[in-house]
PDB file of C-alpha atoms in Angstrom:
ATOM      1  CA  ASN A  54       0.718  32.374  24.485  1.00 71.00           C
ATOM      2  CA  GLU A  55       1.441  30.591  27.755  1.00 74.00           C
ATOM      3  CA  LEU A  56      -1.551  28.225  27.544  1.00 70.00           C
ATOM      4  CA  GLU A  57      -0.698  27.077  24.010  1.00 70.00           C
ATOM      5  CA  SER A  58       2.927  26.579  25.038  1.00 73.00           C
ATOM      6  CA  LYS A  59       1.837  24.453  28.003  1.00 73.00           C
ATOM      7  CA  ILE A  60      -0.449  22.346  25.808  1.00 65.00           C
ATOM      8  CA  GLN A  61       2.347  21.777  23.304  1.00 65.00           C
ATOM      9  CA  GLN A  62       4.679  20.769  26.130  1.00 71.00           C
ATOM     10  CA  LEU A  63       2.144  18.282  27.508  1.00 72.00           C
ATOM     11  CA  GLU A  64       1.578  16.833  24.025  1.00 67.00           C
ATOM     12  CA  ALA A  65       5.328  16.421  23.527  1.00 66.00           C
ATOM     13  CA  GLU A  66       5.676  14.706  26.907  1.00 67.00           C
ATOM     14  CA  HIS A  67       2.723  12.445  26.129  1.00 65.00           C
ATOM     15  CA  ARG A  68       4.234  11.488  22.759  1.00 65.00           C
ATOM     16  CA  PHE A  69       7.606  10.772  24.379  1.00 60.00           C
ATOM     17  CA  VAL A  70       6.103   8.544  27.082  1.00 67.00           C
ATOM     18  CA  LEU A  71       4.029   6.654  24.516  1.00 70.00           C
ATOM     19  CA  SER A  72       7.106   6.147  22.329  1.00 67.00           C
ATOM     20  CA  ARG A  73       9.148   4.857  25.268  1.00 70.00           C
ATOM     21  CA  ILE A  74       6.435   2.405  26.317  1.00 74.00           C
ATOM     22  CA  SER A  75       5.999   1.165  22.753  1.00 74.00           C
ATOM     23  CA  HIS A  76       9.749   0.782  22.304  1.00 66.00           C
ATOM     24  CA  GLU A  77      10.251  -1.113  25.575  1.00 75.00           C
ATOM     25  CA  ILE A  78       7.431  -3.533  24.757  1.00 79.00           C
ATOM     26  CA  ARG A  79       8.485  -4.033  21.145  1.00 77.00           C
ATOM     27  CA  ASN A  80      11.947  -5.383  22.028  1.00 78.00           C
ATOM     28  CA  PRO A  81      10.777  -8.431  24.061  1.00 84.00           C
ATOM     29  CA  VAL A  82       7.907  -9.003  21.611  1.00 85.00           C
ATOM     30  CA  THR A  83      10.441  -9.231  18.779  1.00 84.00           C
ATOM     31  CA  LEU A  84      12.540 -11.708  20.763  1.00 87.00           C
ATOM     32  CA  ILE A  85       9.496 -13.843  21.609  1.00 89.00           C
ATOM     33  CA  ASN A  86       8.457 -13.884  17.963  1.00 86.00           C
ATOM     34  CA  SER A  87      11.942 -15.005  16.923  1.00 89.00           C
ATOM     35  CA  SER A  88      11.950 -17.713  19.595  1.00 90.00           C
ATOM     36  CA  LEU A  89       8.601 -19.074  18.421  1.00 90.00           C
ATOM     37  CA  HIS A  90       9.889 -19.161  14.856  1.00 89.00           C
ATOM     38  CA  ILE A  91      12.996 -21.116  15.910  1.00 91.00           C
ATOM     39  CA  ILE A  92      10.937 -23.550  18.016  1.00 92.00           C
ATOM     40  CA  GLU A  93       8.615 -24.205  15.095  1.00 90.00           C
ATOM     41  CA  GLN A  94      11.539 -24.837  12.737  1.00 90.00           C
ATOM     42  CA  GLU A  95      13.364 -27.212  15.070  1.00 91.00           C
ATOM     43  CA  HIS A  96      10.253 -28.903  16.476  1.00 91.00           C
ATOM     44  CA  PRO A  97       7.547 -28.824  13.771  1.00 90.00           C
ATOM     45  CA  GLU A  98       5.419 -31.157  15.866  1.00 91.00           C
ATOM     46  CA  VAL A  99       4.694 -28.191  18.165  1.00 91.00           C
ATOM     47  CA  GLN A 100       2.203 -26.969  15.572  1.00 89.00           C
ATOM     48  CA  GLU A 101      -0.080 -29.783  16.719  1.00 89.00           C
ATOM     49  CA  PHE A 102      -0.149 -28.381  20.254  1.00 88.00           C
ATOM     50  CA  THR A 103      -3.619 -27.178  21.196  1.00 83.00           C
ATOM     51  CA  PHE A 104      -2.703 -23.553  21.928  1.00 88.00           C
ATOM     52  CA  TRP A 105       0.175 -23.031  19.500  1.00 90.00           C
ATOM     53  CA  LYS A 106      -1.929 -21.370  16.799  1.00 88.00           C
ATOM     54  CA  GLU A 107      -3.686 -19.163  19.351  1.00 88.00           C
ATOM     55  CA  THR A 108      -0.344 -18.100  20.850  1.00 90.00           C
ATOM     56  CA  LYS A 109       0.981 -17.028  17.454  1.00 88.00           C
ATOM     57  CA  GLU A 110      -2.248 -15.168  16.700  1.00 85.00           C
ATOM     58  CA  ASP A 111      -2.076 -13.343  20.040  1.00 85.00           C
ATOM     59  CA  LEU A 112       1.507 -12.322  19.354  1.00 87.00           C
ATOM     60  CA  ALA A 113       0.603 -11.140  15.853  1.00 84.00           C
ATOM     61  CA  TYR A 114      -2.166  -9.029  17.371  1.00 78.00           C
ATOM     62  CA  LEU A 115       0.268  -7.495  19.864  1.00 83.00           C
ATOM     63  CA  ARG A 116       2.698  -6.630  17.052  1.00 82.00           C
ATOM     64  CA  LYS A 117      -0.149  -5.073  15.075  1.00 78.00           C
ATOM     65  CA  LEU A 118      -1.184  -3.042  18.112  1.00 77.00           C
ATOM     66  CA  LEU A 119       2.365  -1.747  18.594  1.00 78.00           C
ATOM     67  CA  ASP A 120       2.609  -0.781  14.911  1.00 77.00           C
ATOM     68  CA  GLU A 121      -0.696   1.079  15.006  1.00 74.00           C
ATOM     69  CA  LEU A 122       0.187   2.726  18.308  1.00 73.00           C
ATOM     70  CA  SER A 123       3.404   4.024  16.771  1.00 74.00           C
ATOM     71  CA  SER A 124       1.527   5.284  13.712  1.00 72.00           C
ATOM     72  CA  TYR A 125      -1.070   6.982  15.921  1.00 72.00           C
ATOM     73  CA  ASN A 126       1.612   8.629  18.031  1.00 70.00           C
ATOM     74  CA  ASN A 127       3.287  10.096  14.942  1.00 73.00           C
ATOM     75  CA  SER A 128       0.194  10.805  12.856  1.00 71.00           C
ATOM     76  CA  ASP A 129       0.533  14.594  13.164  1.00 77.00           C
ATOM     77  CA  ARG A 130       4.117  14.635  11.897  1.00 80.00           C
ATOM     78  CA  LEU A 131       3.745  15.259   8.186  1.00 85.00           C
ATOM     79  CA  ASN A 132       6.183  14.988   5.309  1.00 84.00           C
ATOM     80  CA  LEU A 133       4.439  17.281   2.849  1.00 89.00           C
ATOM     81  CA  SER A 134       4.895  17.134  -0.894  1.00 90.00           C
ATOM     82  CA  ASP A 135       2.898  18.286  -3.912  1.00 92.00           C
ATOM     83  CA  ILE A 136       0.495  15.563  -5.039  1.00 92.00           C
ATOM     84  CA  GLN A 137      -1.396  15.472  -8.313  1.00 93.00           C
ATOM     85  CA  SER A 138      -4.590  14.308  -6.656  1.00 94.00           C
ATOM     86  CA  GLY A 139      -6.308  12.774  -9.698  1.00 94.00           C
ATOM     87  CA  PRO A 140      -3.532  10.395 -10.841  1.00 94.00           C
ATOM     88  CA  TRP A 141      -2.618   9.655  -7.227  1.00 95.00           C
ATOM     89  CA  LEU A 142      -6.163   8.580  -6.354  1.00 96.00           C
ATOM     90  CA  GLN A 143      -6.467   6.538  -9.540  1.00 95.00           C
ATOM     91  CA  GLU A 144      -3.251   4.643  -8.828  1.00 93.00           C
ATOM     92  CA  LEU A 145      -4.169   4.060  -5.184  1.00 94.00           C
ATOM     93  CA  SER A 146      -7.635   2.797  -6.106  1.00 93.00           C
ATOM     94  CA  ALA A 147      -6.081   0.067  -8.247  1.00 91.00           C
ATOM     95  CA  LYS A 148      -3.904  -0.995  -5.313  1.00 91.00           C
ATOM     96  CA  LEU A 149      -6.845  -1.042  -2.898  1.00 92.00           C
ATOM     97  CA  ARG A 150      -8.488  -3.694  -5.039  1.00 91.00           C
ATOM     98  CA  LEU A 151      -5.556  -6.004  -4.265  1.00 89.00           C
ATOM     99  CA  LEU A 152      -6.407  -5.936  -0.543  1.00 89.00           C
ATOM    100  CA  ALA A 153      -9.233  -8.370  -1.230  1.00 89.00           C
ATOM    101  CA  GLY A 154      -7.059 -11.096  -2.713  1.00 87.00           C
ATOM    102  CA  ASP A 155      -9.368 -13.625  -4.365  1.00 87.00           C
ATOM    103  CA  LYS A 156     -12.520 -12.150  -2.828  1.00 88.00           C
ATOM    104  CA  PRO A 157     -14.908 -10.197  -5.068  1.00 90.00           C
ATOM    105  CA  PHE A 158     -14.235  -6.524  -4.413  1.00 92.00           C
ATOM    106  CA  LEU A 159     -14.903  -3.763  -6.931  1.00 93.00           C
ATOM    107  CA  VAL A 160     -13.284  -0.344  -6.516  1.00 94.00           C
ATOM    108  CA  GLN A 161     -15.041   2.304  -8.603  1.00 94.00           C
ATOM    109  CA  THR A 162     -13.644   5.784  -9.150  1.00 95.00           C
ATOM    110  CA  VAL A 163     -15.276   9.033 -10.253  1.00 95.00           C
ATOM    111  CA  LEU A 164     -12.414  11.471 -10.751  1.00 95.00           C
ATOM    112  CA  PRO A 165     -12.746  14.649 -12.804  1.00 94.00           C
ATOM    113  CA  PRO A 166      -9.720  15.367 -15.031  1.00 91.00           C
ATOM    114  CA  ASP A 167      -9.084  18.797 -13.488  1.00 90.00           C
ATOM    115  CA  LEU A 168      -8.559  17.828  -9.844  1.00 93.00           C
ATOM    116  CA  PRO A 169      -6.028  20.178  -8.204  1.00 92.00           C
ATOM    117  CA  MET A 170      -2.599  19.571  -6.764  1.00 92.00           C
ATOM    118  CA  VAL A 171      -2.514  19.442  -2.967  1.00 93.00           C
ATOM    119  CA  ALA A 172       0.277  19.705  -0.422  1.00 91.00           C
ATOM    120  CA  ALA A 173      -0.053  16.530   1.640  1.00 92.00           C
ATOM    121  CA  ASP A 174       1.739  13.563   3.157  1.00 89.00           C
ATOM    122  CA  SER A 175       1.052  10.859   0.575  1.00 90.00           C
ATOM    123  CA  VAL A 176       2.101   8.012   2.880  1.00 86.00           C
ATOM    124  CA  LYS A 177      -0.259   9.032   5.675  1.00 88.00           C
ATOM    125  CA  LEU A 178      -3.146   9.762   3.309  1.00 92.00           C
ATOM    126  CA  ARG A 179      -2.641   6.329   1.831  1.00 90.00           C
ATOM    127  CA  GLN A 180      -2.909   4.937   5.379  1.00 87.00           C
ATOM    128  CA  VAL A 181      -6.302   6.604   5.743  1.00 92.00           C
ATOM    129  CA  LEU A 182      -7.765   5.305   2.485  1.00 94.00           C
ATOM    130  CA  THR A 183      -6.280   1.843   2.962  1.00 91.00           C
ATOM    131  CA  ASN A 184      -7.793   1.669   6.436  1.00 89.00           C
ATOM    132  CA  LEU A 185     -11.230   2.652   5.118  1.00 93.00           C
ATOM    133  CA  ALA A 186     -11.016   0.048   2.356  1.00 93.00           C
ATOM    134  CA  ARG A 187      -9.885  -2.655   4.782  1.00 89.00           C
ATOM    135  CA  ASN A 188     -12.736  -1.816   7.164  1.00 89.00           C
ATOM    136  CA  ALA A 189     -15.200  -2.147   4.293  1.00 91.00           C
ATOM    137  CA  LEU A 190     -13.755  -5.540   3.363  1.00 90.00           C
ATOM    138  CA  GLU A 191     -13.873  -6.799   6.938  1.00 87.00           C
ATOM    139  CA  ALA A 192     -17.515  -5.716   7.103  1.00 86.00           C
ATOM    140  CA  GLY A 193     -18.272  -7.915   4.102  1.00 87.00           C
ATOM    141  CA  CYS A 194     -18.626  -5.161   1.501  1.00 92.00           C
ATOM    142  CA  THR A 195     -18.074  -6.064  -2.139  1.00 93.00           C
ATOM    143  CA  CYS A 196     -17.913  -2.584  -3.654  1.00 94.00           C
ATOM    144  CA  LEU A 197     -16.075   0.618  -2.765  1.00 95.00           C
ATOM    145  CA  ARG A 198     -16.680   3.904  -4.566  1.00 95.00           C
ATOM    146  CA  ILE A 199     -14.119   6.718  -4.487  1.00 96.00           C
ATOM    147  CA  GLU A 200     -15.404  10.024  -5.791  1.00 96.00           C
ATOM    148  CA  ALA A 201     -13.541  13.334  -5.709  1.00 96.00           C
ATOM    149  CA  SER A 202     -14.374  16.963  -6.408  1.00 95.00           C
ATOM    150  CA  ALA A 203     -12.814  20.332  -5.677  1.00 94.00           C
ATOM    151  CA  ASP A 204     -13.646  24.007  -5.270  1.00 91.00           C
ATOM    152  CA  ASP A 205     -11.399  26.998  -4.683  1.00 89.00           C
ATOM    153  CA  LYS A 206     -10.514  25.911  -1.152  1.00 91.00           C
ATOM    154  CA  ASP A 207     -10.850  22.164  -0.675  1.00 93.00           C
ATOM    155  CA  LEU A 208     -10.360  18.794  -2.283  1.00 95.00           C
ATOM    156  CA  THR A 209     -13.232  16.532  -1.216  1.00 96.00           C
ATOM    157  CA  ILE A 210     -12.967  12.742  -1.370  1.00 97.00           C
ATOM    158  CA  HIS A 211     -15.997  10.529  -0.739  1.00 96.00           C
ATOM    159  CA  VAL A 212     -15.292   6.889   0.122  1.00 96.00           C
ATOM    160  CA  SER A 213     -18.525   4.897   0.218  1.00 94.00           C
ATOM    161  CA  ASP A 214     -19.320   1.193   0.454  1.00 93.00           C
ATOM    162  CA  ASN A 215     -22.303  -1.040  -0.177  1.00 91.00           C
ATOM    163  CA  GLY A 216     -22.484  -2.451   3.324  1.00 84.00           C
ATOM    164  CA  SER A 217     -25.265  -2.554   5.877  1.00 84.00           C
ATOM    165  CA  GLY A 218     -24.132   0.595   7.659  1.00 84.00           C
ATOM    166  CA  ILE A 219     -22.755   1.228  11.138  1.00 86.00           C
ATOM    167  CA  PRO A 220     -25.129   0.867  14.107  1.00 83.00           C
ATOM    168  CA  GLU A 221     -26.170   4.268  15.410  1.00 83.00           C
ATOM    169  CA  GLU A 222     -25.012   3.478  18.942  1.00 84.00           C
ATOM    170  CA  TYR A 223     -21.419   3.092  17.662  1.00 85.00           C
ATOM    171  CA  LEU A 224     -21.191   6.479  15.937  1.00 84.00           C
ATOM    172  CA  GLU A 225     -20.402   8.593  18.990  1.00 84.00           C
ATOM    173  CA  THR A 226     -17.240   6.643  19.870  1.00 85.00           C
ATOM    174  CA  LEU A 227     -16.191   5.618  16.375  1.00 85.00           C
ATOM    175  CA  PHE A 228     -13.101   7.853  16.298  1.00 86.00           C
ATOM    176  CA  CYS A 229     -12.105   7.304  19.939  1.00 82.00           C
ATOM    177  CA  PRO A 230      -8.731   5.568  20.454  1.00 79.00           C
ATOM    178  CA  PHE A 231      -8.842   1.969  21.720  1.00 75.00           C
ATOM    179  CA  VAL A 232     -12.610   1.714  21.262  1.00 79.00           C
ATOM    180  CA  THR A 233     -13.430  -1.093  18.840  1.00 77.00           C
ATOM    181  CA  HIS A 234     -16.588  -2.931  17.863  1.00 74.00           C
ATOM    182  CA  LYS A 235     -15.032  -5.727  15.818  1.00 73.00           C
ATOM    183  CA  SER A 236     -13.209  -8.887  16.776  1.00 69.00           C
ATOM    184  CA  GLY A 237      -9.439  -8.479  16.589  1.00 65.00           C
ATOM    185  CA  GLY A 238      -9.609  -4.704  16.157  1.00 68.00           C
ATOM    186  CA  THR A 239      -7.236  -2.365  17.968  1.00 70.00           C
ATOM    187  CA  GLY A 240      -9.517   0.663  18.016  1.00 73.00           C
ATOM    188  CA  LEU A 241      -6.793   2.819  16.478  1.00 78.00           C
ATOM    189  CA  GLY A 242      -7.508   2.731  12.743  1.00 82.00           C
ATOM    190  CA  LEU A 243     -10.217   5.394  12.558  1.00 88.00           C
ATOM    191  CA  ALA A 244      -8.664   7.409  15.403  1.00 86.00           C
ATOM    192  CA  LEU A 245      -5.455   7.471  13.359  1.00 85.00           C
ATOM    193  CA  SER A 246      -7.370   8.561  10.255  1.00 90.00           C
ATOM    194  CA  LYS A 247      -8.957  11.420  12.173  1.00 90.00           C
ATOM    195  CA  LYS A 248      -5.604  12.627  13.515  1.00 88.00           C
ATOM    196  CA  ILE A 249      -4.045  12.548  10.050  1.00 90.00           C
ATOM    197  CA  LEU A 250      -6.844  14.682   8.608  1.00 93.00           C
ATOM    198  CA  ASP A 251      -6.525  17.038  11.598  1.00 91.00           C
ATOM    199  CA  ALA A 252      -2.811  17.414  10.969  1.00 89.00           C
ATOM    200  CA  HIS A 253      -3.481  18.368   7.331  1.00 92.00           C
ATOM    201  CA  GLY A 254      -5.898  21.075   8.440  1.00 92.00           C
ATOM    202  CA  GLY A 255      -8.686  18.997   6.988  1.00 93.00           C
ATOM    203  CA  GLN A 256     -11.942  17.474   8.136  1.00 92.00           C
ATOM    204  CA  LEU A 257     -13.380  13.989   8.359  1.00 92.00           C
ATOM    205  CA  TYR A 258     -17.102  13.334   8.070  1.00 89.00           C
ATOM    206  CA  LEU A 259     -19.132  10.181   8.336  1.00 91.00           C
ATOM    207  CA  SER A 260     -22.616   9.266   7.220  1.00 89.00           C
ATOM    208  CA  SER A 261     -24.053   5.790   7.596  1.00 87.00           C
ATOM    209  CA  SER A 262     -27.397   4.056   7.284  1.00 80.00           C
ATOM    210  CA  ASN A 263     -28.648   0.507   6.865  1.00 75.00           C
ATOM    211  CA  LYS A 264     -30.085   1.466   3.469  1.00 75.00           C
ATOM    212  CA  SER A 265     -27.159   3.168   1.741  1.00 76.00           C
ATOM    213  CA  GLY A 266     -24.079   1.822   3.535  1.00 86.00           C
ATOM    214  CA  THR A 267     -21.314   3.991   4.943  1.00 91.00           C
ATOM    215  CA  CYS A 268     -19.621   7.030   3.432  1.00 93.00           C
ATOM    216  CA  PHE A 269     -16.526   8.738   4.784  1.00 95.00           C
ATOM    217  CA  THR A 270     -15.826  12.209   3.441  1.00 96.00           C
ATOM    218  CA  LEU A 271     -12.295  13.610   3.552  1.00 96.00           C
ATOM    219  CA  CYS A 272     -11.870  17.357   3.057  1.00 95.00           C
ATOM    220  CA  LEU A 273      -8.318  18.506   2.370  1.00 94.00           C
ATOM    221  CA  PRO A 274      -7.384  22.162   1.994  1.00 92.00           C
ATOM    222  CA  ILE A 275      -5.723  22.948  -1.313  1.00 88.00           C
ATOM    223  CA  SER A 276      -3.568  25.393   0.616  1.00 65.00           C
ATOM    224  CA  THR A 277      -2.337  24.867   4.178  1.00 47.00           C
ATOM    225  CA  ALA A 278      -5.351  26.163   6.091  1.00 39.00           C
ATOM    226  CA  PRO A 279      -5.732  26.134   9.907  1.00 37.00           C
ATOM    227  CA  SER A 280      -6.963  22.862  11.334  1.00 41.00           C
ATOM    228  CA  LYS A 281     -10.636  22.336  12.115  1.00 40.00           C
ATOM    229  CA  LYS A 282     -12.087  19.662  14.311  1.00 40.00           C
ATOM    230  CA  PRO A 283     -13.443  16.621  12.437  1.00 40.00           C
ATOM    231  CA  ARG A 284     -17.047  15.856  13.128  1.00 42.00           C
ATOM    232  CA  ILE A 285     -19.459  12.991  12.594  1.00 44.00           C
ATOM    233  CA  ASN A 286     -22.583  13.489  10.521  1.00 48.00           C
ATOM    234  CA  PRO A 287     -24.783  10.463  11.180  1.00 43.00           C
ATOM    235  CA  ALA A 288     -27.438   9.883   8.574  1.00 42.00           C
ATOM    236  CA  THR A 289     -30.987  10.684   9.520  1.00 36.00           C
TER     237      THR A 289
END
């Protein structure tokens, strides 16, 4: 109808403007990064300058922000393929362990052998799970548990950690773009995860307490079902 068409038009215009802004900023950022690299090579003594390290860190943050902004802007554009969910989750879980480097970080999996095939964008789903694992690591968690189950309609993936939970006052804005409660965060990681689940016609739930840590629940339709709004389920 006319209203839906207008909404789609506004969304397309919004995406275009965001892409243009990101593109125009990325070009000079790339040049500045190259210039800093050349300066450091030709004048290594500059590394002793008081603000050199901070300047490079600020630029790295800006590049990260641009990358996540681009991902967020394109999060509802899916490249669907058939995924054998059990083997895919098992393989990804092994890779998530590598995010910790030398830090102690255990990734446990509980995956029944008969998990169904789903039509999904494997790259974007990997973004979601990687983001959740990275958040757990940055919060000081040492264990991540990935548990999956399925019924006739949905594949359900629980991603839980052994952390101290998320403060209740943060829950309402947790999935809002550009709202962050951690140093160096862009506020786009969880917003991106929510949009990706939306685009798949899925749902994203959250429960968190200071006794049992945090658990994100991803529900993916086995068939391409209409999208439902994600919602937050704070623990009581």
